[in-house]
Coordinates of C-alpha atoms in Angstrom, one line a residue:
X1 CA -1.6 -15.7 -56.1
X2 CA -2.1 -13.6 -52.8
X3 CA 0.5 -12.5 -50.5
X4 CA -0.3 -11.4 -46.7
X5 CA 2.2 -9.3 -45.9
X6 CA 3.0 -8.7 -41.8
X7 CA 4.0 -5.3 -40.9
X8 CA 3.3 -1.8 -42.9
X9 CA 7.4 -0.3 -42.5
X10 CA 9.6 0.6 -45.6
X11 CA 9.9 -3.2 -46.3
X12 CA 6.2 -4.0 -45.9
X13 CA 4.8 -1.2 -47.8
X14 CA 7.9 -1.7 -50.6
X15 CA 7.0 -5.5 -51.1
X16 CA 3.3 -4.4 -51.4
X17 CA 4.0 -2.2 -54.0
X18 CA 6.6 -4.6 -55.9
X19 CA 3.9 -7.3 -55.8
X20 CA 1.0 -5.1 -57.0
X21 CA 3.4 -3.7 -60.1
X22 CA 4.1 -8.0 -60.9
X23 CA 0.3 -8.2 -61.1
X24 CA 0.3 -10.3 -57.8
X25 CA -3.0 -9.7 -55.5
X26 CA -1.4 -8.8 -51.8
X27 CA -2.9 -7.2 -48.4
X28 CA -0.5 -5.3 -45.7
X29 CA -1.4 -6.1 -41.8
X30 CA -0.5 -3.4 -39.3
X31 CA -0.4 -4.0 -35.7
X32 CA -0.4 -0.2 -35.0
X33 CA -4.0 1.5 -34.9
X34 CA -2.6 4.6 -37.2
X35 CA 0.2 4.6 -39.4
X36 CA 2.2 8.3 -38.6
X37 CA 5.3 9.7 -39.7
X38 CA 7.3 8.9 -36.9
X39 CA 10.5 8.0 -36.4
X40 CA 14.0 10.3 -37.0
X41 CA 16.3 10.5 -40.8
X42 CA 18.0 7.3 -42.6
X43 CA 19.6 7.2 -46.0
X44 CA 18.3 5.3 -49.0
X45 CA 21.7 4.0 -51.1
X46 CA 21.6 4.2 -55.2
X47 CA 20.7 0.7 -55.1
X48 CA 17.4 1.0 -53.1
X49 CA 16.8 4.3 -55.0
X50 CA 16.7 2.7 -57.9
X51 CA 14.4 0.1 -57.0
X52 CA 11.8 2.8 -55.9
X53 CA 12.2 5.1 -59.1
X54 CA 11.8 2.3 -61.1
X55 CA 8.6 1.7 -58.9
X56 CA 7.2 4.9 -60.1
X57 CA 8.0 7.1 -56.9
X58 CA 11.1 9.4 -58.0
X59 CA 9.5 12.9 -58.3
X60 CA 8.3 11.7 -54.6
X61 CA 11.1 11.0 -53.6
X62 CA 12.5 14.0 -54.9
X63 CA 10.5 16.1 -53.3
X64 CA 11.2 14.8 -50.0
X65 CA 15.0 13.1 -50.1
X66 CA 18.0 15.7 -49.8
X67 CA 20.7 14.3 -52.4
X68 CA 23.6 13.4 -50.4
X69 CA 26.8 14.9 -51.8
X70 CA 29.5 13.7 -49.6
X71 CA 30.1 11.0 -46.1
X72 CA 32.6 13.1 -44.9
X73 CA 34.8 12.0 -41.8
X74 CA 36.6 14.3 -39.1
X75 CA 37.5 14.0 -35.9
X76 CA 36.1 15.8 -33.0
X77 CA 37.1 19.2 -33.6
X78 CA 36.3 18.8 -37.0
X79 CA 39.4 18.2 -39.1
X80 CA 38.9 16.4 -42.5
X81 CA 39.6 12.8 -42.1
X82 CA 38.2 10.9 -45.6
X83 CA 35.7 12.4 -47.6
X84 CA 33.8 10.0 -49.7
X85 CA 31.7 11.0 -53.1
X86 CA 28.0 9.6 -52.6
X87 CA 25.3 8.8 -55.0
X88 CA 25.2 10.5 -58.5
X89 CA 28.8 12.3 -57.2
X90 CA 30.6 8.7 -56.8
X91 CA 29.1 7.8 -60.4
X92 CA 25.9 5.9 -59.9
X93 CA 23.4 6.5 -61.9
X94 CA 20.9 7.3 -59.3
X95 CA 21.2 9.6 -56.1
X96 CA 22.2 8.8 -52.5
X97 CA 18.9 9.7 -50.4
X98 CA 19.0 11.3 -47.1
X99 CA 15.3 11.5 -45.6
X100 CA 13.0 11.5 -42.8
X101 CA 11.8 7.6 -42.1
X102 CA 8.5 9.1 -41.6
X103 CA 8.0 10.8 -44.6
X104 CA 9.3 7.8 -46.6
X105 CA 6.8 5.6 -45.0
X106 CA 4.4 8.2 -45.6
X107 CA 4.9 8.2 -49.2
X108 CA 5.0 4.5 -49.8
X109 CA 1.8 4.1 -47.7
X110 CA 0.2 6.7 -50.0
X111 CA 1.0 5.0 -53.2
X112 CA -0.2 1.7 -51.8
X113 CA -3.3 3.1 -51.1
X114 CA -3.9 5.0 -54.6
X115 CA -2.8 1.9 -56.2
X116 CA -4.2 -0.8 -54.2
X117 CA -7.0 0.7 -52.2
X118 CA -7.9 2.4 -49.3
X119 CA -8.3 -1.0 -47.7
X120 CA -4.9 -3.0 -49.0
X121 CA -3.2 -1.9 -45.5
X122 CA -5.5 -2.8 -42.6
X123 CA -4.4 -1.1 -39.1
X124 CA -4.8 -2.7 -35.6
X125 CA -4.3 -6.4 -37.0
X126 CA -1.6 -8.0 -35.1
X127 CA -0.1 -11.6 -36.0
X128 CA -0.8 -14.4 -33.1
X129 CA -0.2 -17.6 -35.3
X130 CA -0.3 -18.8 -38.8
X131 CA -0.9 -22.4 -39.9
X132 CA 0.4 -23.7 -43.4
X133 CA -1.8 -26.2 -45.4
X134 CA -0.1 -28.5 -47.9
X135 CA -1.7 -30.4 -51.0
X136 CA -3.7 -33.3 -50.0
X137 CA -4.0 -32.4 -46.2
X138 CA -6.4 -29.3 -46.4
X139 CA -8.9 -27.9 -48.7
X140 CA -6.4 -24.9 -50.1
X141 CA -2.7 -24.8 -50.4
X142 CA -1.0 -21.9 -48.6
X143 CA -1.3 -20.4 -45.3
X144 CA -4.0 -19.2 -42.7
X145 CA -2.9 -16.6 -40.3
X146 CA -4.8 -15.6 -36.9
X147 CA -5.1 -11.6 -36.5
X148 CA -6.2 -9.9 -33.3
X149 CA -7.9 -6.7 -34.1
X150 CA -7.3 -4.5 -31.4
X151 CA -10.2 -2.2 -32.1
X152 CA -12.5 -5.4 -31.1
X153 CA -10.2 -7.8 -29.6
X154 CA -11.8 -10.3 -32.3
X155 CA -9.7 -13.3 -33.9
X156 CA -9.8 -12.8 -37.5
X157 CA -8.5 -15.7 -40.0
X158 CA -6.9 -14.3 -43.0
X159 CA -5.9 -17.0 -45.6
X160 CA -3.0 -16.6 -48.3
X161 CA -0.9 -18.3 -50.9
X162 CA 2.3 -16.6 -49.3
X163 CA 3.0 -15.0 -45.8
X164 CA 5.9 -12.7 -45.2
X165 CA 7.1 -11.5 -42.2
X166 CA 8.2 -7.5 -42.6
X167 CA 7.2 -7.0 -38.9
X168 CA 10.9 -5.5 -37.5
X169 CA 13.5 -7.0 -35.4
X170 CA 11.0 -7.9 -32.9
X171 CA 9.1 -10.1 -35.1
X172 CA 6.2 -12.3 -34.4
X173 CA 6.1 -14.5 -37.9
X174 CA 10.5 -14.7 -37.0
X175 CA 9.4 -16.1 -33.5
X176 CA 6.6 -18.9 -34.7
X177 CA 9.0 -20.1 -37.8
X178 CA 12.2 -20.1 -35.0
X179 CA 10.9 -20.5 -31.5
X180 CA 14.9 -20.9 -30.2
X181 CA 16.3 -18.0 -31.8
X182 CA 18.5 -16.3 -29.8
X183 CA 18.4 -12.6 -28.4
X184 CA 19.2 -9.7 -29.2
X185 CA 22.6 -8.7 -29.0
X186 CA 23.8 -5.6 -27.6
X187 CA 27.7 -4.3 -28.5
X188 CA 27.7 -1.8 -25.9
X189 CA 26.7 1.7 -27.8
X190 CA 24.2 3.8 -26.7
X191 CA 22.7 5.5 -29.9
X192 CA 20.7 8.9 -29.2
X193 CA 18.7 10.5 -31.6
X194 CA 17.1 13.4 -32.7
X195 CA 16.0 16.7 -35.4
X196 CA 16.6 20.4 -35.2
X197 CA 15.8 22.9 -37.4
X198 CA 19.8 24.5 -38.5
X199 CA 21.7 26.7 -40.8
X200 CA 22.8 24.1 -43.8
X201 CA 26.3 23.6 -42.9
X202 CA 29.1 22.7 -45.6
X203 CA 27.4 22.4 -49.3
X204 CA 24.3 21.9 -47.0
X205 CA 23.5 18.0 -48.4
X206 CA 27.1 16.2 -46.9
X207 CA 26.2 13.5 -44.2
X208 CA 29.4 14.3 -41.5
X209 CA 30.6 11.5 -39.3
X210 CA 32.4 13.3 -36.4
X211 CA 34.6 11.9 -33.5
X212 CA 35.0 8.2 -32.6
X213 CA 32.8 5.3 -30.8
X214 CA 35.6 4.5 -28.6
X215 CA 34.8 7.9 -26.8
X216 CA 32.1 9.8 -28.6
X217 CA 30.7 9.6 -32.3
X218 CA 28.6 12.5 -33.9
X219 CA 26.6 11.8 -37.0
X220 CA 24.6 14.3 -38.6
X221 CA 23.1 15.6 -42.2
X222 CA 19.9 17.5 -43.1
X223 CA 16.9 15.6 -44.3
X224 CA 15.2 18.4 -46.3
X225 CA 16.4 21.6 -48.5
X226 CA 16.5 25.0 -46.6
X227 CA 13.4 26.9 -46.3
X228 CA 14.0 31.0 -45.1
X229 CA 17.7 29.6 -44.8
X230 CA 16.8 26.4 -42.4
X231 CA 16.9 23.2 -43.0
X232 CA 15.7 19.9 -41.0
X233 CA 19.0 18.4 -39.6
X234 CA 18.8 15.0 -38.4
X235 CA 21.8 13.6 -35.9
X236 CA 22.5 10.7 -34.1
X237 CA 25.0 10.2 -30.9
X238 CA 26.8 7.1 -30.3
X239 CA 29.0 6.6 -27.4
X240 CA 30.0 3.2 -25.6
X241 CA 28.6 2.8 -22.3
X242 CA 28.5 -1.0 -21.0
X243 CA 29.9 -4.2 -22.1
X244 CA 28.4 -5.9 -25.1
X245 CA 25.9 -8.4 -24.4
X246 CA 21.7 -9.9 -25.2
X247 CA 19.4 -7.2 -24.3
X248 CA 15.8 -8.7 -23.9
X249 CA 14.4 -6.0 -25.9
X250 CA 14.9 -2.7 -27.6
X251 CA 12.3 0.4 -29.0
X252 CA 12.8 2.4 -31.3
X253 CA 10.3 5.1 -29.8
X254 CA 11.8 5.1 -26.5
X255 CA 12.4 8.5 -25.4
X256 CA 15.9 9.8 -24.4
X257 CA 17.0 12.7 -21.8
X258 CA 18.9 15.8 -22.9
X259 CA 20.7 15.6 -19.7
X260 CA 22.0 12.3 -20.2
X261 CA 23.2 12.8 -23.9
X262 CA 24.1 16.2 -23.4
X263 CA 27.6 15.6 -21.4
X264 CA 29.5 13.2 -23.8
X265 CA 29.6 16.7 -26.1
X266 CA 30.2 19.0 -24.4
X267 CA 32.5 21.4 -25.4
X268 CA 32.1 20.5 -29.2
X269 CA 32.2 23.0 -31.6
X270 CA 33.0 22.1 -35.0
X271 CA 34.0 24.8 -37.4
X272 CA 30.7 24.6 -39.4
X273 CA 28.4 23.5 -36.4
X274 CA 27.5 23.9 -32.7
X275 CA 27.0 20.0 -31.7
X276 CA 25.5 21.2 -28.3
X277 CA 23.4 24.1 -29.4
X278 CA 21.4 21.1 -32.0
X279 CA 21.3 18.4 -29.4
X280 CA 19.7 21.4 -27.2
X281 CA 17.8 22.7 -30.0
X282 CA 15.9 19.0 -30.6
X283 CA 12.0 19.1 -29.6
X284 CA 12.2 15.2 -29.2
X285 CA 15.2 12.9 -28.4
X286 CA 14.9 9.1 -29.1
X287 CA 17.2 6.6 -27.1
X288 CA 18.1 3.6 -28.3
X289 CA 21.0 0.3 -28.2
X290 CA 23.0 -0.6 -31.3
X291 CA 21.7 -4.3 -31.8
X292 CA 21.4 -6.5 -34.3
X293 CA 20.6 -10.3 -34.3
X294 CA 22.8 -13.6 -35.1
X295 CA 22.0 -14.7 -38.8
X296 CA 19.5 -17.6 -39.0
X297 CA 20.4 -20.8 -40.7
X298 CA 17.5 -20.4 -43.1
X299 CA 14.6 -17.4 -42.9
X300 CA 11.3 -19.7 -43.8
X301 CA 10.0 -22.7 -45.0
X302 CA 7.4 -23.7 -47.1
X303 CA 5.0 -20.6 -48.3
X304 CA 6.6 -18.5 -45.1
X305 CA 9.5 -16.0 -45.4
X306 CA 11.2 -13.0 -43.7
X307 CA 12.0 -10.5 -44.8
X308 CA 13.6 -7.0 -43.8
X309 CA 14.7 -6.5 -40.1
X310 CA 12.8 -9.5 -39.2
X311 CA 15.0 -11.6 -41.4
X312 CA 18.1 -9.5 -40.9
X313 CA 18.8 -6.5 -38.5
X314 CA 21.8 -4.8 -39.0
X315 CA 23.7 -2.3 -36.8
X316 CA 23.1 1.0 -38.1
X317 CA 26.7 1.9 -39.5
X318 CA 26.7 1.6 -43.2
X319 CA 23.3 3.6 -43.6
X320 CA 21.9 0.3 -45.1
X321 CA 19.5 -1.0 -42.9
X322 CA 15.8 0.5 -45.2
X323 CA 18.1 -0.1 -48.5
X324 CA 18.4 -3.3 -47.8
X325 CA 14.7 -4.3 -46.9
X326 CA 13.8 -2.9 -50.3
X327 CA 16.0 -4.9 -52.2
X328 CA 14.3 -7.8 -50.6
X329 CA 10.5 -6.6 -51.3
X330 CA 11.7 -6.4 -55.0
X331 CA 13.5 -9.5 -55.1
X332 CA 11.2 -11.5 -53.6
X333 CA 8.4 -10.3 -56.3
X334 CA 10.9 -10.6 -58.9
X335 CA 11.1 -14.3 -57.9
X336 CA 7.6 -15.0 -56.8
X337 CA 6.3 -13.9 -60.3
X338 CA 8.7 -15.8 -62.2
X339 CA 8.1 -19.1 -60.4
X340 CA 5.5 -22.1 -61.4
X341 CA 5.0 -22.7 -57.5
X342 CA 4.8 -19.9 -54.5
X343 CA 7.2 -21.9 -52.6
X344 CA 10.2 -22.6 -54.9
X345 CA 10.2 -18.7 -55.8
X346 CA 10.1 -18.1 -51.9
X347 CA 12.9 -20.4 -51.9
X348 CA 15.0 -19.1 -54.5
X349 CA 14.5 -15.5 -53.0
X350 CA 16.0 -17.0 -49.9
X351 CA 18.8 -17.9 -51.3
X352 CA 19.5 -14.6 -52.7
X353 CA 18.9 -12.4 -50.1
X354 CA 20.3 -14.5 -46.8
X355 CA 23.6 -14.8 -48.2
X356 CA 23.9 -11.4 -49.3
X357 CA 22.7 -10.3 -46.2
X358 CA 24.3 -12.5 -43.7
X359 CA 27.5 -11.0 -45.2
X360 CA 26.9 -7.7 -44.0
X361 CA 25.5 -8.5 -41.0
X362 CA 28.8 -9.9 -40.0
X363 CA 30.4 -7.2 -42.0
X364 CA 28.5 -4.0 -40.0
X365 CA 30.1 -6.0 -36.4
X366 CA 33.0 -5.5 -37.6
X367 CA 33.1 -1.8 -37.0
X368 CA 35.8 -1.4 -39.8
X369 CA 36.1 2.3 -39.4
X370 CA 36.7 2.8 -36.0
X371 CA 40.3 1.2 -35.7
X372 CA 41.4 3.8 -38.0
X373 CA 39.6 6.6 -36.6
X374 CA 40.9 5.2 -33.3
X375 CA 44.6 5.8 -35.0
X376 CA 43.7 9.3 -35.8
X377 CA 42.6 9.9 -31.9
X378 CA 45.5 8.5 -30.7
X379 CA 48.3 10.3 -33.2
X380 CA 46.4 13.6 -33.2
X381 CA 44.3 13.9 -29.9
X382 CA 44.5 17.8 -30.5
X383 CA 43.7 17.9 -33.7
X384 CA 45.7 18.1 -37.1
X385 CA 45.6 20.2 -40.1
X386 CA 46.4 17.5 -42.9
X387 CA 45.3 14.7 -42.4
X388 CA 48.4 13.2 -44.5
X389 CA 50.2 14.2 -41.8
X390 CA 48.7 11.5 -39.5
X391 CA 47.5 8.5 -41.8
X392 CA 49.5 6.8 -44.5
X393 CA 48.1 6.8 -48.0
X394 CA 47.5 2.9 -47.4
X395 CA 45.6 3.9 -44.2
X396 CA 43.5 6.3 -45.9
X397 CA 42.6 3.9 -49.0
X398 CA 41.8 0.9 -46.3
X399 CA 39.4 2.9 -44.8
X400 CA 37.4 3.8 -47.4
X401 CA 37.4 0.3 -48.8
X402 CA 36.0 -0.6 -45.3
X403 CA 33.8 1.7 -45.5
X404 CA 32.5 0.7 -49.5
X405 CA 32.4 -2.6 -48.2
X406 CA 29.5 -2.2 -45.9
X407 CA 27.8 0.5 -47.3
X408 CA 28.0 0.2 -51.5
X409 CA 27.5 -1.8 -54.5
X410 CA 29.7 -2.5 -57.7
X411 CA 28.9 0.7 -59.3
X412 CA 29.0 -0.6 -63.0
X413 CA 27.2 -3.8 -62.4
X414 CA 24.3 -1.5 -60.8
X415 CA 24.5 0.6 -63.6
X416 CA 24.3 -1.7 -65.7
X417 CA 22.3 -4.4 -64.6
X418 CA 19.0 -5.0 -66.3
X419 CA 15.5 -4.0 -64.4
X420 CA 13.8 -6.2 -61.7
X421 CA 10.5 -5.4 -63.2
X422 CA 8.7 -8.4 -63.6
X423 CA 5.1 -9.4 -64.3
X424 CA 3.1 -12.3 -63.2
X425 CA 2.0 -15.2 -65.6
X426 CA -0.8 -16.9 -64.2

């Protein structure tokens, strides 16, 4: 069996590696000329940790990933809200990551490479069409895709048993397999993003969500261990700024202005950190909507499939998004492997993967913290100095189950749960 996989991200570069480990032959096509380690921090949950370490890359991982202690909550001036245990702290048996996307992809891409080949990710191919070929109609079963190389503006046909779309929210295979899918949708929030270099703050590896969407929201953490008493610290701003609605189109790599950031926090100085002196202290500022996409009635068909943010983009809330596209990478190799025909395990992966997913793309819209954290701006807007003193126990229980819900698995059943290694019987 081989698998063309679209798109060289966390998911792309996962499913390669999930494939290759099965014993199934795949290649990786990148639109972009050069793959770099762009981007700002995200967090890898236990679940998606696990699925890389039993890929082989813990001591990578390691090396690069801060273990996240705590997802502590306070509100602007930084009284302690909810503090919730993360990772090997909440009783997993695997850490809570908090890392730089770059460097993630960076290592991924690396180990594809060493255990693939130099040539298993080809750059500068982007996706125009793909045709599928059944039995008795063509002279192979599977799939022919047409890649433009941008280097020479040549059409290249690439042929496959298996095609999977890992090529992000604004994805080309998603487009071909569901010409009327709808846009994307827009709630309103403005996200800014960014890195300094900072004094660790707290126990120096607790990811702090500060203030409230409904005015402003602060969430920062560092994404690597202090060197000479400095650390990487990555944040993200969130604040509410138009009426939810589609949007025609969103970048991750758009740049944002200090000046138009800046404002929303001013004045913030939290007892451990100086929110304006890091926004001002950030060499590059990235600007970008909170969107996600309605769920699709079914991802592919046939020997085609989605998978990642092209099958399911999520708002950015639970610190789920790149845990989730590795859960589908090793899923669907767990299923193509152990299937008698390409599509029937593409199938059964489906059915996995969209319902779990669907769920939490609902789930994220919801926005279950911010009606409490709304309560807390509204019974305290100076502060307080016990929380108990401003939410009821129930209140306090409800929001971290609201927050669990979104963000966690069972931790026993992970635990416990047998591996997803598989191999390939041909």
């Amino acid at each position: 069996m081989r698998v063309l996989i679209i798109g060289g991200g966390i998911g792309g570069l996962t499913t390669a590696l999930s494939l290759h480990a099965a014993g199934i032959d795949c290649l990786v096509a990148e639109s972009a000329l050069e793959l770099r380690p762009l981007g700002v921090g995200i967090n890898l949950q236990p679940h998606a940790v696990r699925e890389l370490i039993e890929l082989g890359l813990g001591d990578e991982l390691a090396k690069v990933g801060v273990p996240t202690s705590y997802q502590t909550y306070t509100d602007r001036f930084g009284g302690t809200i909810l503090a919730l245990p993360r990772g090997k702290y909440a009783g997993y048996n695997w850490p809570q990551y908090s890392i730089h996307r770059g460097e993630l992809q960076m290592l991924l891409l690396s180990a594809v490479r060493e255990r693939l080949g130099a040539d298993a990710v080809r750059t500068g191919l982007s996706l125009e069409d793909f045709e599928q070929h059944t039995a008795g109609t063509a002279e192979f079963t599977g799939v022919t895709a047409s890649l433009r190389d941008a280097r020479t503006g040549e059409l290249l046909n690439e042929t496959a048993d298996v095609l999977v779309g890992a090529d992000g929210i604004h994805s080309t295979v998603r487009a071909r397999l569901h010409p009327d899918d709808g846009p994307l949708m827009w709630n309103g929030i403005r996200m800014w993003r960014g890195t300094a270099e900072g004094d660790p703050f707290l126990d120096g590896t607790t990811l702090i969500v500060a203030g409230s969407m409904a005015v402003s929201k602060f969430v920062v953490y560092p994404i690597s261990t202090p060197v000479r008493g400095r650390a990487l610290i990555n944040w993200v701003a969130e604040v509410a700024i138009a009426e939810p609605g589609p949007l025609t189109a969103a970048d991750w790599s758009r740049p944002g202005r200090l000046e138009d950031v800046l404002p929303h926090f001013a004045g913030w100085q939290l007892p451990f950190l100086d929110v304006p002196a890091l926004i001002s202290g950030s060499g590059r500022i990235l600007e970008y909507p909170m969107v996600d996409k309605d769920p699709l009635p079914w991802w592919g068909t046939g020997r085609v499939t989605l998978l990642g943010d092209a099958a399911h983009p999520l708002y950015p809330v639970g610190s789920n998004g790149g845990s989730q596209a590795v859960l589908d990478a090793r899923v669907l190799a767990m299923e193509l492997a152990g299937a008698a025909d390409p599509a029937a395990g593409l199938a059964a992966y489906e059915q996995d993967r969209r319902t779990a997913t669907t769920k939490l793309v609902l789930a994220h819209r919801e926005l279950p913290i911010e009606e409490t954290i709304a309560l807390v701006t509204e019974r305290a807007p100076d502060g307080f100095d016990d929380i108990k003193d401003v939410l009821t126990s129930k209140e306090l229980t409800d929001m971290a189950a609201a927050q669990q819900r979104i963000t966690d698995m069972d931790i026993k059943a992970l635990n416990d749960r047998s591996s997803w290694n598989v191999a390939y019987q041909t």
